[in-house]
Amino acid sequence: MLMLLFFCYCAVVITGTGLLAVTLKNPVHSVLMVLILFFHVAMLYLSLGAEFLAAVQIIVYAGAILVLYLFVLFLVSLRDEVKMPRFVSSAWLGRLIAGGMVACLLYILPVFTTGAKGDWPAQRVQAITPTRALATEMYSASVLPFEIAGLILLVAVIGGLLLARREKDVHGDVK
Amino acid sequence: MSIPILSTLIFFPVAGGLSLLMVDRNKTHLIRMMALIIGLMEMLISLPLFFLFDKTTPRMQFTELTPWIPALNINYSLGIDGISILFILLTGLVTVLSILVSWEAIQDKVKEFFIALLVLEGMIIGVFCALDFFLFYIFWEAMLIPMFLIIGIWGGPKRIYATVKFFLYTLVGSLLMLVGIITLYYHGGQTFDIRELARHTYSPGLQMLLFWAMFAAFAVKVPMWPVHTWLPDAHTEAPAAGSVILAAVLIKMGAYGFLRFSMPILPDATRAMMIPMIVLSLIAIVYGAVICLAQTDLKRLIAYSSVSHMGFITLGLYGLNTQGVEGGILQMINHGIVTGALFLCIGMIYERTHTRVIADYGGLASTMPLFAGFFMLFTMAAVGLPATNGFIGEFLILLGSFINRPWAAFFAATGLVLGAWYMLWLFQRIFFNPVNSKVVGLAELNLREIVILLPMVALVFWIGLYPDSLLSFMHVSVAHLLDQVHGGADAVSRVAVVLP
Amino acid sequence: MIPLSWYMALAAILFSIGVYGFLTRRNIIIMFLSAELMLNGVNLNLVAMSYYLESMRGQVFTFFIITVAAAEAAIGLGIAICLYRNRQTVYVDEVNQLKG
Amino acid sequence: MPTYLLLIPFLPLASFVITLLFGRKMGTRSHWLPIITVLISFICALKAFTEVLAGNIVNQDLYTWISSGNLHVSVGFLVDQLTAVMLIVVTSISSLVHIYSVGYMKGEDGYYRFFSYLSLFTFSMLMLVLGNNFLQLFFGWEAVGLSSYLLIGFYYEKVSAADAGKKAFIVNRIGDFGFILGLFLVFVTFGTLHYEPVFANAEQAVGQTFSIFGMHFDLPTAIALLLMCGALGKSAQIPLHVWLPDAMEGPTPVSALIHAATMVTAGVFLIARCNPLFELSAVAMNTVTIIGAITCLFAATIALVQTDIKRVVAYSTLSQLAYMFVACGVGAYSAGIFHLFTHAFFKALLFLGCGSIILAMHHEQEVGFMGGLKKYMPVTYITFLIATLSISGVPGLAGFYSKDEILAMAFASPVAAGKFAWFIGTLVAFLTAFYSFRLFFLIFHGQFRGTREQKQHLQESPAVVTVPLMLLAVGAVGAGWFGVPEILGGDNHWAHFLAPVLGHPEVHLGYITESLLMSVSVLAGVGGILLAWYMYIDQPALPGELAARFPRAYRILRNKYYVDEFYIRFLVEPGKTFSSRVLDRIVDTNVIELAVNGVPRLIGALAARIRRLQDGQLPHYLTWMGGSALFLFVWMFTR
Amino acid sequence: MNMINWATFEPLLPEMLLVCIGLALICLDLFVEKTRELLPWLTVLGCVTVLGMVIGERNVTAFGGMFLTDAYAVFFKVISLLSVIMATLMGEHYRRVHGLRHGEYYALMVFAATGMMVMASAGDLMVLYLGLELMALSVYCLVGMNKGEGRSTEAAIKYFLMGVFASAILLYGMSLVYGLTGSTTISEIARYTAATGLTENPALLAALGLIIAGFCFKVAVAPFHFWTPDVYEGAPTVITAFMSVGPKAAGFAVFGRVLLSGFPELQPHWGSLLATLALLTMAVGNLTALVQTSIKRMLAYSAIAHAGYSLLGVLAGTADGLSATMSYLLIYGFMNMGAFAILVLLSSRGAHHESLDDYRGLAKSHPLAAALMLVFMFSLTGIPPTAGFIGKFYLLRAALGAGYTWTVIGAVIFSAISAYFYLRVVRYMYMSEPEGELDFSYTPGISAVLGLALLGVVGLGLLPGTIIGWAASALLGQ
């Protein structure tokens, strides 16, 4: 029952902040809303026994990515943001599609069946703690994606550097 | 045959053409000479075919077979029979004449022109040699490229419209045929070998579909009514050599396609679609002839007359009896010679006057009597005067169609009258009537031009007087073809009903 | 015990909210945020399934998605800055020179 | 194959080729080769004739021309009685015309061309008559057409001449349309195109039917009528007669040779040659008779009012050819050929006489400018008179015997239309005499009505012209004596000679009937002559008055019953209009081309619309993507 | 718990080498100024080495089915590497003319290639996704590389945003599949669905729909194609060339792998869906290309159209079909690279010369370039004896063999329509008079690309047996 209440709370907050995030006029407010949302998602992760991911959610998402967004938001200056229209002219279609999507995604739930059970039953996870279980999985079966993820981060670094820095090109013209 | 003579025939001109690449583009005379020599050598190479050909067997001769795409059972398979041999010889001749007629007419991008021409020759010969449907398709389509360029680069003022029209028209048809070919492949035992394919039997419904798929390609190429409208444009805008090749061999490929593929592979559909095909042919005959009367452009008129003549040819082929088919094949050669010659003539005169408008001519017989004589001769061959080749073909075709369907011959024979009408009218407007000021003082044909026309004259009479020399090549093959079409059962309809 | 479908429903809603924002907002940064919402929807899905399927795969996947999200954020923001430098705008409907 | 036979056609052929190729260099000497060759041909023809007289019929193949399936056609010669006669006619008239032309064509541009064409014609005509099969006949048939075309259009820079040549060819082609279908039917019926087996088996076609367009025709009738079509075209019978008067645009020797003596009689030759087939069909015979009779009258009436001397003669040719048709139609083939034979002489003579006059008149052909030429051109006058008398059927002259034979045969014929034909024929005999003498009087009698300049130059033609006239005059008188009927004490050698080929209808006319008929026709002829004398010598004003009194009739006759106008209005012009307005502008340009060009245009329009989707607006793209993803989701879900 | 040791990573050797090359390139670029001229050649050398290793790869299933080095993967890796090699050579020319910062350029291309190779080998949705992102992120950067140029950045932002959206959709589909089957390994998914009769589950189909949507975006299938023209036009030409070949081939690699290995039983369902999409794609690509005046943009639309053709092989759902798609992609790689190489060749600093009008009379001023372009255009049209025809033929054959007759007829009709705009290039080059002066020179890099492309187009056109045999055996061996 407590779980239920907890879930409902999280669900309401997530939905609410989500909606607010995408509708609020001021982008900074939106970022704040998303921050709240991330926290609540992290709480749901906790309730699903994914402690590590909850932590990552907070640290990486909330702590790093959102801050980055905020940073860029300030960088690109917000002079007239609040005076400008928030939505694109075809927003009504976007709403329709989003509405249709949620309807469809919910519609398939009744026919959804869960697949084969994995080899990490609750007691086994609890025996070595979920984080350790995750690590075990990650560094054995999923070592390859792990490596690739590392590579992706490398590319992100190079790419981010490449794109964001001001530079002289080889011909010496200042861009 | 240890020497791959057919491959040589296909690739010699291609290689020869490409060898022109190495010549400096400013040495136009050298380029012309080289092209001519290559063309003549090609003719020389084709001669053994004529002499070594065994007329007593319907089997393919001079065959070559090399696996090409083994995964799909596609082979580089060549061979000729009595139906195709003549076209190869004709192609060789016509190419040489085209080279000669372009001697001075082509002054721009000379090198490219002769390369295109020689490559075209190779591809066309490939079409007539291929025994693998896929290989055939390759040549069939590949030939579009040089032709597209020849019309588009060296053509008349509206050349671009004409060449694009030509290309797209033919391409749509060909691609639909490609679908048919592949379908055939699946139903015919996963092979493209046309002899194998002909051995299989297909359900009537499938045959009908395949028939129309092939029809799409062949009818456009022929061109049959109502998919003929590319031809007047292409002919009109093409340079002389282009028109000649187009008229002489290129549009024969369509009729050849019917003979080589549609008929033996799809006998039931062929028989079933005989009447529609005949009706289309008749429409083409009459329509093409009548519309000639409205033409004011010299080449356009001849182009429409080709529509009419090709109507005769398809009529003959779909007579599905010996006389009709043999006449049709012979008429293909004849039309190639005669219309080719007419286009050669037009090219020569165009070089002098730079106009194709009929009204700009008149009284040319006074200024260029020799030319008038040649033109008269070809005109007479075109209207099917006996002793010229045109007569033999038309006679056999009409006879063939009369044997089984007198009404068809009845309508087709109106083509004889209409043909005389428009051709003579044309002749009158160009050569007779008071001398037009625009043609005063034109130079008579020079030696080169006479040399070009003489072989055509010789052929006109040779075939006209001794058609057996060509007909004898096809007797056995045509009989074999008709056996395939009629399955040997319906033999009665193939011969004239002789009273007791 | 809360049924899986509840989580999935929430994930679906979250995803759709992301779609909503992504399709309707003009500001590119907000669009990035919306994309994160979509990814969070997916993540929620995966974590919930992982739990119910007694498999770690979902969590691992989520972990990678978060990683990728971070990388994407870096590059996306880099491009956004580039854009801002070039065009002095972060509004998506003002970026329409390429068309036709 | 005897060499002399080969020489007959092929010498002229060689002459044609050589003269055409080298004539330019030979210049004014280019007539020698053609004349010599045609003379040799004539001699060979005489030899052939004697051989036939001796009973040596030749029927031999030279080589196989076409062979396809069960069709085997040869080039071969059949020299029988009929052929022999034709050979004589062709080579003799041709020789004379050749010689005549030396004078007539002197100084013309394209002198060599003229002679080479004459040789070509001779060759073609000889091939026509020599052939032993239908296809070779057809070859000659078309080749004479070509020569005719070339010679009519000899003065090609004249639009009317070029038109006339074209017209002749095309009208003949219309006839050939039927002819060639007839050949097909013969082949389908008999499995061969050679005369001998066809005629031998002709009987077997009786009772068979031929079906086309769902209709059934009696087979022999169908064959005969189709072949007749060809004959109608070549022999210029209604309704295909329109080309012959126009053909007078050609040089006069040509008119004499081709359009009077030889080529136009090919139709008669054809019917005579195919008599075993025609015999099988009463319908065909009647048709031939009726067409002949109608043409006969039709042409004669037109000739009454024409003023161009060559046209008058041309219409008289039509009329005389129609006699031959009537003869064939009533089964009197030998009579027809007989008339062909005599007609060749007197009509060639008439034409050549005309030529002589035209030469003297400096190419003036309107009779209105002539008159009183008698004193200037005595030889021409005499010979022309002989020919006119001959055509008028004055007893003793060639025309009398042959025409009389025909009329008698027509009267006696069991064929239904025979009596009708006889009546018309007799009437036309009167008309013929009238218009022939009208012409004669207008030319040679009365006052000269031309210009002073023309008058100064009036003189008799040179010997090269007059000698052939005289020779032909001999023929015009004596050609008839081969066939003097029994009633006049002759024994009708002609009919007996030709009987093996043409048969001889069993005619039993009583002596009285026959003499009565003969009297009637002689009276008609003499009456015509007298009337002409009355109207053009005695009362020269009368014709004008008559024309004024019956303006409509006069106009109709002057305008040849408006047949040409009818054809132009209802066949030629509609054809051209249909071609340009309907086919070229509507069907090709607006239907087919519209589809051909319209599809790309449609595609282009569609492309432009699709292109508008790509408007550069990222939100739109995203919306499309989101919507499409949703669509895919739903599509798959609902599978 | 399996131990991780060196041997485990052995199948990864080529990819690892490639990463090392990438890192080396960056280091050289950063620290050794003098070697800059050599970087493209080093890249080519490295890629050729890797190519050699790839071809020599044994058929191994590593990392618990996550990584497959079967012949199928090898084939796509070859295409990827070829695209990198050719793009590098082109870039060498481009750099001389336009001046791109090249250290990162080559490195990013190498990383993108690594991503593609991972995709080709991916046996698991996670690996697949990560490979895809690795490639995509690299390409986003490459597209936005010409920072000074507005359209490059615009292209990058468009590509990026749409790419992110597509990834999200793809991920949602994957998450559903994971939930439904309990696995992310493709072979596992196939085994599970077949074993439990999950094939009839609409949720699985719907999830597959989302996955297909994601893949369709990657390979530019309509209506997920909207990014293509804008991005292709905006990106530096070399990158456009690269994108139209490598990443697209990689997209098809995973497309084919997931559909045919993961959901073969569902073929009737996704087959008809893809048939519709293929037709739509061909329609959109070919029709819109008709009205373009920029050759670059026209080639972008042509890329869409060719994606439609390539889909024919996938939707057939047979080994035959897939091998057809494979051959086609390789052939397309050659001809498209060739066409783009001409574009690169003609462009000069400050002027892109991408408009059709710039090609007027090219045959007169530069016959060789025109002749090459002619060959590539005819090949793209699919006229024999060029390779383009062989590829198209093979696709049509496969689709017909699977019974998609009407789709094939549609394909050939659109193919005929496509002739119009390809030929328009030829027309401008050969049948018009030159207007302005075009000045350019052949550098070794561009000459090598042109030569390679010509060799591919003509060679594969005349002797297609080997490539088709290879593609076919790649699938039979699978």
PDB file of N, CA and C in Angstrom, chain D residues 133-172:
ATOM      1  N   ASN D 133       3.594 -16.075-115.207  1.00  0.00           N
ATOM      2  CA  ASN D 133       2.882 -16.174-113.948  1.00  0.00           C
ATOM      3  C   ASN D 133       2.342 -14.797-113.562  1.00  0.00           C
ATOM      4  N   PHE D 134       1.466 -14.824-112.613  1.00  0.00           N
ATOM      5  CA  PHE D 134       0.786 -13.594-112.233  1.00  0.00           C
ATOM      6  C   PHE D 134       1.745 -12.576-111.650  1.00  0.00           C
ATOM      7  N   LEU D 135       2.730 -13.058-110.909  1.00  0.00           N
ATOM      8  CA  LEU D 135       3.582 -12.109-110.214  1.00  0.00           C
ATOM      9  C   LEU D 135       4.480 -11.362-111.191  1.00  0.00           C
ATOM     10  N   GLN D 136       4.906 -12.092-112.211  1.00  0.00           N
ATOM     11  CA  GLN D 136       5.723 -11.397-113.198  1.00  0.00           C
ATOM     12  C   GLN D 136       4.854 -10.399-113.959  1.00  0.00           C
ATOM     13  N   LEU D 137       3.638 -10.808-114.197  1.00  0.00           N
ATOM     14  CA  LEU D 137       2.692  -9.873-114.796  1.00  0.00           C
ATOM     15  C   LEU D 137       2.608  -8.630-113.918  1.00  0.00           C
ATOM     16  N   PHE D 138       2.503  -8.890-112.637  1.00  0.00           N
ATOM     17  CA  PHE D 138       2.380  -7.765-111.703  1.00  0.00           C
ATOM     18  C   PHE D 138       3.639  -6.915-111.729  1.00  0.00           C
ATOM     19  N   PHE D 139       4.751  -7.587-111.843  1.00  0.00           N
ATOM     20  CA  PHE D 139       6.006  -6.839-111.942  1.00  0.00           C
ATOM     21  C   PHE D 139       5.962  -5.882-113.129  1.00  0.00           C
ATOM     22  N   GLY D 140       5.627  -6.450-114.302  1.00  0.00           N
ATOM     23  CA  GLY D 140       5.566  -5.613-115.488  1.00  0.00           C
ATOM     24  C   GLY D 140       4.524  -4.530-115.331  1.00  0.00           C
ATOM     25  N   TRP D 141       3.447  -4.928-114.746  1.00  0.00           N
ATOM     26  CA  TRP D 141       2.315  -4.044-114.484  1.00  0.00           C
ATOM     27  C   TRP D 141       2.754  -2.794-113.727  1.00  0.00           C
ATOM     28  N   GLU D 142       3.496  -3.030-112.679  1.00  0.00           N
ATOM     29  CA  GLU D 142       3.945  -1.912-111.857  1.00  0.00           C
ATOM     30  C   GLU D 142       5.075  -1.159-112.546  1.00  0.00           C
ATOM     31  N   ALA D 143       5.894  -1.903-113.261  1.00  0.00           N
ATOM     32  CA  ALA D 143       7.034  -1.255-113.908  1.00  0.00           C
ATOM     33  C   ALA D 143       6.561  -0.354-115.036  1.00  0.00           C
ATOM     34  N   VAL D 144       5.545  -0.783-115.760  1.00  0.00           N
ATOM     35  CA  VAL D 144       5.027   0.131-116.779  1.00  0.00           C
ATOM     36  C   VAL D 144       4.414   1.346-116.095  1.00  0.00           C
ATOM     37  N   GLY D 145       3.835   1.097-114.943  1.00  0.00           N
ATOM     38  CA  GLY D 145       3.294   2.225-114.184  1.00  0.00           C
ATOM     39  C   GLY D 145       4.385   3.220-113.841  1.00  0.00           C
ATOM     40  N   LEU D 146       5.526   2.673-113.425  1.00  0.00           N
ATOM     41  CA  LEU D 146       6.646   3.555-113.092  1.00  0.00           C
ATOM     42  C   LEU D 146       7.091   4.339-114.320  1.00  0.00           C
ATOM     43  N   SER D 147       7.244   3.618-115.432  1.00  0.00           N
ATOM     44  CA  SER D 147       7.696   4.309-116.642  1.00  0.00           C
ATOM     45  C   SER D 147       6.683   5.374-117.017  1.00  0.00           C
ATOM     46  N   SER D 148       5.447   5.005-116.908  1.00  0.00           N
ATOM     47  CA  SER D 148       4.398   5.961-117.225  1.00  0.00           C
ATOM     48  C   SER D 148       4.517   7.183-116.327  1.00  0.00           C
ATOM     49  N   TYR D 149       4.725   6.918-115.045  1.00  0.00           N
ATOM     50  CA  TYR D 149       4.884   8.011-114.083  1.00  0.00           C
ATOM     51  C   TYR D 149       6.039   8.928-114.482  1.00  0.00           C
ATOM     52  N   LEU D 150       7.148   8.269-114.817  1.00  0.00           N
ATOM     53  CA  LEU D 150       8.326   9.067-115.155  1.00  0.00           C
ATOM     54  C   LEU D 150       8.103   9.877-116.419  1.00  0.00           C
ATOM     55  N   LEU D 151       7.421   9.251-117.383  1.00  0.00           N
ATOM     56  CA  LEU D 151       7.272   9.924-118.667  1.00  0.00           C
ATOM     57  C   LEU D 151       6.185  10.991-118.629  1.00  0.00           C
ATOM     58  N   ILE D 152       5.132  10.729-117.859  1.00  0.00           N
ATOM     59  CA  ILE D 152       4.117  11.784-117.724  1.00  0.00           C
ATOM     60  C   ILE D 152       4.749  12.995-117.058  1.00  0.00           C
ATOM     61  N   GLY D 153       5.559  12.678-116.051  1.00  0.00           N
ATOM     62  CA  GLY D 153       6.194  13.779-115.334  1.00  0.00           C
ATOM     63  C   GLY D 153       7.498  14.205-115.978  1.00  0.00           C
ATOM     64  N   PHE D 154       7.611  13.946-117.266  1.00  0.00           N
ATOM     65  CA  PHE D 154       8.883  14.259-117.915  1.00  0.00           C
ATOM     66  C   PHE D 154       9.216  15.746-117.779  1.00  0.00           C
ATOM     67  N   TYR D 155       8.203  16.566-117.976  1.00  0.00           N
ATOM     68  CA  TYR D 155       8.427  18.014-117.785  1.00  0.00           C
ATOM     69  C   TYR D 155       8.156  18.322-116.320  1.00  0.00           C
ATOM     70  N   TYR D 156       9.026  17.806-115.482  1.00  0.00           N
ATOM     71  CA  TYR D 156       8.668  17.769-114.054  1.00  0.00           C
ATOM     72  C   TYR D 156       8.607  19.142-113.426  1.00  0.00           C
ATOM     73  N   GLU D 157       9.189  20.116-114.100  1.00  0.00           N
ATOM     74  CA  GLU D 157       9.141  21.438-113.472  1.00  0.00           C
ATOM     75  C   GLU D 157       7.772  22.073-113.619  1.00  0.00           C
ATOM     76  N   LYS D 158       6.971  21.489-114.509  1.00  0.00           N
ATOM     77  CA  LYS D 158       5.580  21.932-114.606  1.00  0.00           C
ATOM     78  C   LYS D 158       4.787  21.238-113.512  1.00  0.00           C
ATOM     79  N   VAL D 159       4.138  22.007-112.698  1.00  0.00           N
ATOM     80  CA  VAL D 159       3.402  21.390-111.591  1.00  0.00           C
ATOM     81  C   VAL D 159       2.338  20.442-112.121  1.00  0.00           C
ATOM     82  N   SER D 160       1.679  20.863-113.197  1.00  0.00           N
ATOM     83  CA  SER D 160       0.594  20.016-113.694  1.00  0.00           C
ATOM     84  C   SER D 160       1.136  18.675-114.171  1.00  0.00           C
ATOM     85  N   ALA D 161       2.317  18.688-114.794  1.00  0.00           N
ATOM     86  CA  ALA D 161       2.888  17.433-115.263  1.00  0.00           C
ATOM     87  C   ALA D 161       3.253  16.538-114.077  1.00  0.00           C
ATOM     88  N   ALA D 162       3.878  17.144-113.096  1.00  0.00           N
ATOM     89  CA  ALA D 162       4.262  16.355-111.925  1.00  0.00           C
ATOM     90  C   ALA D 162       3.030  15.798-111.235  1.00  0.00           C
ATOM     91  N   ASP D 163       2.020  16.644-111.153  1.00  0.00           N
ATOM     92  CA  ASP D 163       0.771  16.185-110.538  1.00  0.00           C
ATOM     93  C   ASP D 163       0.178  15.016-111.303  1.00  0.00           C
ATOM     94  N   ALA D 164       0.212  15.169-112.627  1.00  0.00           N
ATOM     95  CA  ALA D 164      -0.413  14.151-113.458  1.00  0.00           C
ATOM     96  C   ALA D 164       0.293  12.814-113.291  1.00  0.00           C
ATOM     97  N   GLY D 165       1.614  12.863-113.261  1.00  0.00           N
ATOM     98  CA  GLY D 165       2.361  11.633-113.088  1.00  0.00           C
ATOM     99  C   GLY D 165       2.016  10.952-111.780  1.00  0.00           C
ATOM    100  N   LYS D 166       1.993  11.761-110.772  1.00  0.00           N
ATOM    101  CA  LYS D 166       1.663  11.235-109.446  1.00  0.00           C
ATOM    102  C   LYS D 166       0.262  10.635-109.449  1.00  0.00           C
ATOM    103  N   LYS D 167      -0.631  11.377-110.058  1.00  0.00           N
ATOM    104  CA  LYS D 167      -2.021  10.926-110.070  1.00  0.00           C
ATOM    105  C   LYS D 167      -2.129   9.580-110.783  1.00  0.00           C
ATOM    106  N   ALA D 168      -1.436   9.480-111.915  1.00  0.00           N
ATOM    107  CA  ALA D 168      -1.490   8.233-112.660  1.00  0.00           C
ATOM    108  C   ALA D 168      -1.017   7.080-111.790  1.00  0.00           C
ATOM    109  N   PHE D 169       0.060   7.320-111.107  1.00  0.00           N
ATOM    110  CA  PHE D 169       0.623   6.243-110.291  1.00  0.00           C
ATOM    111  C   PHE D 169      -0.335   5.847-109.183  1.00  0.00           C
ATOM    112  N   ILE D 170      -0.871   6.856-108.529  1.00  0.00           N
ATOM    113  CA  ILE D 170      -1.701   6.551-107.362  1.00  0.00           C
ATOM    114  C   ILE D 170      -2.999   5.893-107.781  1.00  0.00           C
ATOM    115  N   VAL D 171      -3.596   6.403-108.836  1.00  0.00           N
ATOM    116  CA  VAL D 171      -4.851   5.797-109.270  1.00  0.00           C
ATOM    117  C   VAL D 171      -4.611   4.354-109.691  1.00  0.00           C
ATOM    118  N   ASN D 172      -3.485   4.161-110.364  1.00  0.00           N
ATOM    119  CA  ASN D 172      -3.166   2.779-110.734  1.00  0.00           C
ATOM    120  C   ASN D 172      -2.971   1.909-109.502  1.00  0.00           C
TER     121      ASN D 172
END
